[in-house]
Amino acid sequence: MTRSNGIDLEKSKTNKKAKTNDDDCDDLYQTFRARQHLFTNNPKYEPVLKLHIHHAEGLENPATRPPLTYSVESWIEPDQGRARTNKVFGLPNPVWDREFYLRLNRFWDLKFLHIEVLRHGSWSEPGTSSGFACVGRVRIPLPEELHASKSGRFGLVRLVGGEVRGEGHIIVSMKLMKFRRTRV
């Protein structure tokens, strides 16, 4: 152990490049910058997520609840527009088969698609003064590259009596694409 000015030289040789939080931030910045570059260099196009909501499975137990109507609400940014399906009658597997195009204003720093399955006509449940209740939600990572697709069966969770419980699945597919702007 050779010491020079209070520094352990043996340790400094093995740890030549210790990764710091600044390095992580630089890596993250480079990733966002690369994603941003896809669209900022061409003002004719904007990033869009093509979302197809197929159906849900196993939402609630049909033996304990009469069939009701369900809809799906999805969004990427909470303060931006939301996509809503029509209400469909069905338990436990409602089918929507709807397609949406969601604009991605800040594509380079957006990470997740948020989906909630809503039950309508729930006037008797506590806390549902609006008549609908969330029966499941999921947060799905967005595709990372242009023209990349993602599809699958995603597990829904819901809050029941202060406890998070997994119940049911939603089947969706999505594709990250570019759309020609109507005005440049």
Tab-separated table of C-alpha atoms in Angstrom:
chain	number	residue	atom	x	y	z
A	1	MET	CA	0.000	0.000	0.000
A	2	THR	CA	1.873	2.974	-1.240
A	3	ARG	CA	0.466	6.253	-0.135
A	4	SER	CA	1.032	9.602	-1.773
A	5	ASN	CA	-0.612	12.701	-0.314
A	6	GLY	CA	-3.115	10.542	1.632
A	7	ILE	CA	-4.364	8.645	-1.459
A	8	ASP	CA	-4.253	4.858	-1.648
A	9	LEU	CA	-2.547	4.288	-4.990
A	10	GLU	CA	-3.486	0.592	-5.186
A	11	LYS	CA	-7.179	1.394	-4.941
A	12	SER	CA	-6.914	4.263	-7.377
A	13	LYS	CA	-5.369	1.946	-10.015
A	14	THR	CA	-8.237	-0.537	-9.802
A	15	ASN	CA	-10.917	2.153	-9.656
A	16	LYS	CA	-9.673	4.345	-12.470
A	17	LYS	CA	-13.132	5.262	-13.607
A	18	ALA	CA	-15.689	5.207	-10.859
A	19	LYS	CA	-19.163	5.892	-12.196
A	20	THR	CA	-20.774	8.923	-10.596
A	21	ASN	CA	-24.279	10.313	-10.683
A	22	ASP	CA	-23.052	12.870	-13.198
A	23	ASP	CA	-22.127	10.028	-15.578
A	24	ASP	CA	-25.634	8.561	-15.196
A	25	CYS	CA	-27.150	11.957	-15.977
A	26	ASP	CA	-24.928	12.296	-19.046
A	27	ASP	CA	-25.999	8.846	-20.289
A	28	LEU	CA	-29.663	9.715	-19.726
A	29	TYR	CA	-29.247	13.051	-21.476
A	30	GLN	CA	-27.635	11.352	-24.485
A	31	THR	CA	-30.510	8.864	-24.686
A	32	PHE	CA	-33.142	11.625	-24.592
A	33	ARG	CA	-31.145	13.727	-27.029
A	34	ALA	CA	-30.979	10.852	-29.521
A	35	ARG	CA	-34.757	10.355	-29.288
A	36	GLN	CA	-35.383	14.088	-29.628
A	37	HIS	CA	-33.174	14.240	-32.712
A	38	LEU	CA	-35.564	11.910	-34.591
A	39	PHE	CA	-38.148	14.681	-34.883
A	40	THR	CA	-36.644	18.080	-34.207
A	41	ASN	CA	-34.578	17.961	-37.397
A	42	ASN	CA	-37.671	17.437	-39.526
A	43	PRO	CA	-40.527	19.817	-38.667
A	44	LYS	CA	-42.841	18.087	-41.174
A	45	TYR	CA	-43.343	15.139	-38.805
A	46	GLU	CA	-44.433	14.655	-35.237
A	47	PRO	CA	-44.210	11.572	-33.000
A	48	VAL	CA	-47.450	9.632	-32.494
A	49	LEU	CA	-48.304	6.480	-30.595
A	50	LYS	CA	-50.736	4.230	-32.421
A	51	LEU	CA	-52.654	2.419	-29.669
A	52	HIS	CA	-55.025	-0.499	-30.197
A	53	ILE	CA	-57.099	-1.554	-27.178
A	54	HIS	CA	-58.335	-5.075	-27.875
A	55	HIS	CA	-60.128	-6.483	-24.810
A	56	ALA	CA	-59.874	-7.311	-21.103
A	57	GLU	CA	-59.922	-10.654	-19.326
A	58	GLY	CA	-61.018	-11.630	-15.823
A	59	LEU	CA	-61.962	-8.180	-14.592
A	60	GLU	CA	-64.360	-9.207	-11.854
A	61	ASN	CA	-66.053	-12.348	-10.609
A	62	PRO	CA	-69.318	-12.788	-12.552
A	63	ALA	CA	-70.804	-14.786	-9.654
A	64	THR	CA	-70.593	-11.815	-7.274
A	65	ARG	CA	-71.450	-8.945	-9.610
A	66	PRO	CA	-74.147	-8.490	-12.250
A	67	PRO	CA	-72.909	-7.593	-15.749
A	68	LEU	CA	-72.231	-3.872	-16.122
A	69	THR	CA	-70.701	-1.569	-18.721
A	70	TYR	CA	-66.978	-0.913	-18.955
A	71	SER	CA	-64.732	1.555	-20.760
A	72	VAL	CA	-60.998	2.217	-20.996
A	73	GLU	CA	-59.224	5.526	-20.520
A	74	SER	CA	-55.586	5.921	-21.541
A	75	TRP	CA	-53.066	8.761	-21.541
A	76	ILE	CA	-49.363	9.476	-21.709
A	77	GLU	CA	-49.168	12.926	-20.144
A	78	PRO	CA	-51.731	13.742	-17.441
A	79	ASP	CA	-52.260	17.301	-18.654
A	80	GLN	CA	-52.698	16.295	-22.314
A	81	GLY	CA	-55.580	14.606	-24.096
A	82	ARG	CA	-56.901	11.236	-23.055
A	83	ALA	CA	-58.213	8.465	-25.254
A	84	ARG	CA	-61.510	6.897	-24.173
A	85	THR	CA	-63.204	3.869	-25.595
A	86	ASN	CA	-66.946	3.531	-25.893
A	87	LYS	CA	-68.838	1.784	-23.093
A	88	VAL	CA	-69.346	-1.928	-23.668
A	89	PHE	CA	-71.515	-4.428	-21.846
A	90	GLY	CA	-69.656	-7.483	-20.692
A	91	LEU	CA	-68.353	-9.417	-17.750
A	92	PRO	CA	-65.736	-10.687	-17.186
A	93	ASN	CA	-64.216	-10.128	-20.672
A	94	PRO	CA	-65.370	-6.884	-22.359
A	95	VAL	CA	-64.214	-6.284	-25.949
A	96	TRP	CA	-63.502	-2.758	-27.257
A	97	ASP	CA	-61.340	-3.303	-30.350
A	98	ARG	CA	-60.604	0.439	-30.715
A	99	GLU	CA	-57.635	2.229	-32.241
A	100	PHE	CA	-56.297	5.645	-31.188
A	101	TYR	CA	-53.461	7.965	-32.194
A	102	LEU	CA	-51.907	9.794	-29.242
A	103	ARG	CA	-49.645	12.785	-29.892
A	104	LEU	CA	-46.339	12.772	-28.049
A	105	ASN	CA	-45.397	16.379	-27.438
A	106	ARG	CA	-42.154	15.580	-25.606
A	107	PHE	CA	-41.403	12.126	-26.971
A	108	TRP	CA	-37.807	12.148	-25.766
A	109	ASP	CA	-38.714	12.261	-22.089
A	110	LEU	CA	-41.960	10.280	-22.029
A	111	LYS	CA	-41.738	6.753	-20.723
A	112	PHE	CA	-45.149	5.217	-19.972
A	113	LEU	CA	-48.655	4.682	-21.289
A	114	HIS	CA	-51.239	4.745	-18.489
A	115	ILE	CA	-54.438	2.707	-18.834
A	116	GLU	CA	-57.460	2.477	-16.539
A	117	VAL	CA	-60.465	0.183	-16.959
A	118	LEU	CA	-63.606	1.861	-15.620
A	119	ARG	CA	-66.895	0.271	-14.547
A	120	HIS	CA	-69.977	2.443	-15.137
A	121	GLY	CA	-73.191	2.452	-13.098
A	122	SER	CA	-71.487	1.909	-9.720
A	123	TRP	CA	-73.724	4.292	-7.780
A	124	SER	CA	-73.920	2.138	-4.653
A	125	GLU	CA	-70.159	1.784	-4.075
A	126	PRO	CA	-68.582	4.089	-1.504
A	127	GLY	CA	-66.598	6.953	-2.966
A	128	THR	CA	-68.105	6.806	-6.467
A	129	SER	CA	-70.234	9.914	-6.646
A	130	SER	CA	-69.635	10.048	-10.408
A	131	GLY	CA	-71.121	6.587	-10.967
A	132	PHE	CA	-67.966	4.903	-12.213
A	133	ALA	CA	-65.160	3.037	-10.461
A	134	CYS	CA	-61.674	2.039	-11.548
A	135	VAL	CA	-61.530	-1.773	-11.671
A	136	GLY	CA	-57.913	-1.950	-12.838
A	137	ARG	CA	-54.961	0.103	-13.991
A	138	VAL	CA	-51.584	-0.508	-15.557
A	139	ARG	CA	-48.543	1.523	-16.575
A	140	ILE	CA	-46.841	0.154	-19.709
A	141	PRO	CA	-43.383	1.279	-20.901
A	142	LEU	CA	-43.518	2.960	-24.321
A	143	PRO	CA	-41.538	1.573	-27.253
A	144	GLU	CA	-38.091	3.178	-27.233
A	145	GLU	CA	-37.460	3.567	-30.957
A	146	LEU	CA	-39.305	4.862	-33.965
A	147	HIS	CA	-41.419	2.190	-35.715
A	148	ALA	CA	-40.990	-0.136	-32.720
A	149	SER	CA	-44.058	-2.072	-31.611
A	150	LYS	CA	-45.153	-3.555	-28.335
A	151	SER	CA	-48.140	-5.765	-27.683
A	152	GLY	CA	-49.260	-8.163	-25.032
A	153	ARG	CA	-51.424	-9.108	-22.124
A	154	PHE	CA	-50.755	-6.725	-19.240
A	155	GLY	CA	-51.812	-7.360	-15.642
A	156	LEU	CA	-54.188	-4.879	-14.027
A	157	VAL	CA	-53.965	-3.806	-10.388
A	158	ARG	CA	-56.536	-2.096	-8.211
A	159	LEU	CA	-56.871	-0.761	-4.697
A	160	VAL	CA	-59.212	-2.855	-2.534
A	161	GLY	CA	-59.580	-1.873	1.121
A	162	GLY	CA	-56.214	-0.102	1.206
A	163	GLU	CA	-54.451	-3.082	-0.393
A	164	VAL	CA	-53.140	-3.288	-3.970
A	165	ARG	CA	-54.479	-6.416	-5.642
A	166	GLY	CA	-53.783	-7.857	-9.082
A	167	GLU	CA	-57.005	-8.692	-10.848
A	168	GLY	CA	-57.578	-9.174	-14.571
A	169	HIS	CA	-55.612	-8.340	-17.691
A	170	ILE	CA	-55.891	-5.973	-20.636
A	171	ILE	CA	-54.707	-6.854	-24.124
A	172	VAL	CA	-53.247	-3.911	-26.072
A	173	SER	CA	-50.797	-3.237	-28.870
A	174	MET	CA	-48.950	-0.044	-29.701
A	175	LYS	CA	-46.531	1.293	-32.271
A	176	LEU	CA	-44.387	4.410	-32.164
A	177	MET	CA	-44.551	6.189	-35.510
A	178	LYS	CA	-44.275	9.568	-37.139
A	179	PHE	CA	-47.174	11.446	-38.652
A	180	ARG	CA	-46.999	14.223	-41.177
A	181	ARG	CA	-47.967	17.517	-39.597
A	182	THR	CA	-50.931	19.266	-41.141
A	183	ARG	CA	-49.188	22.654	-40.781
A	184	VAL	CA	-45.476	23.314	-40.684
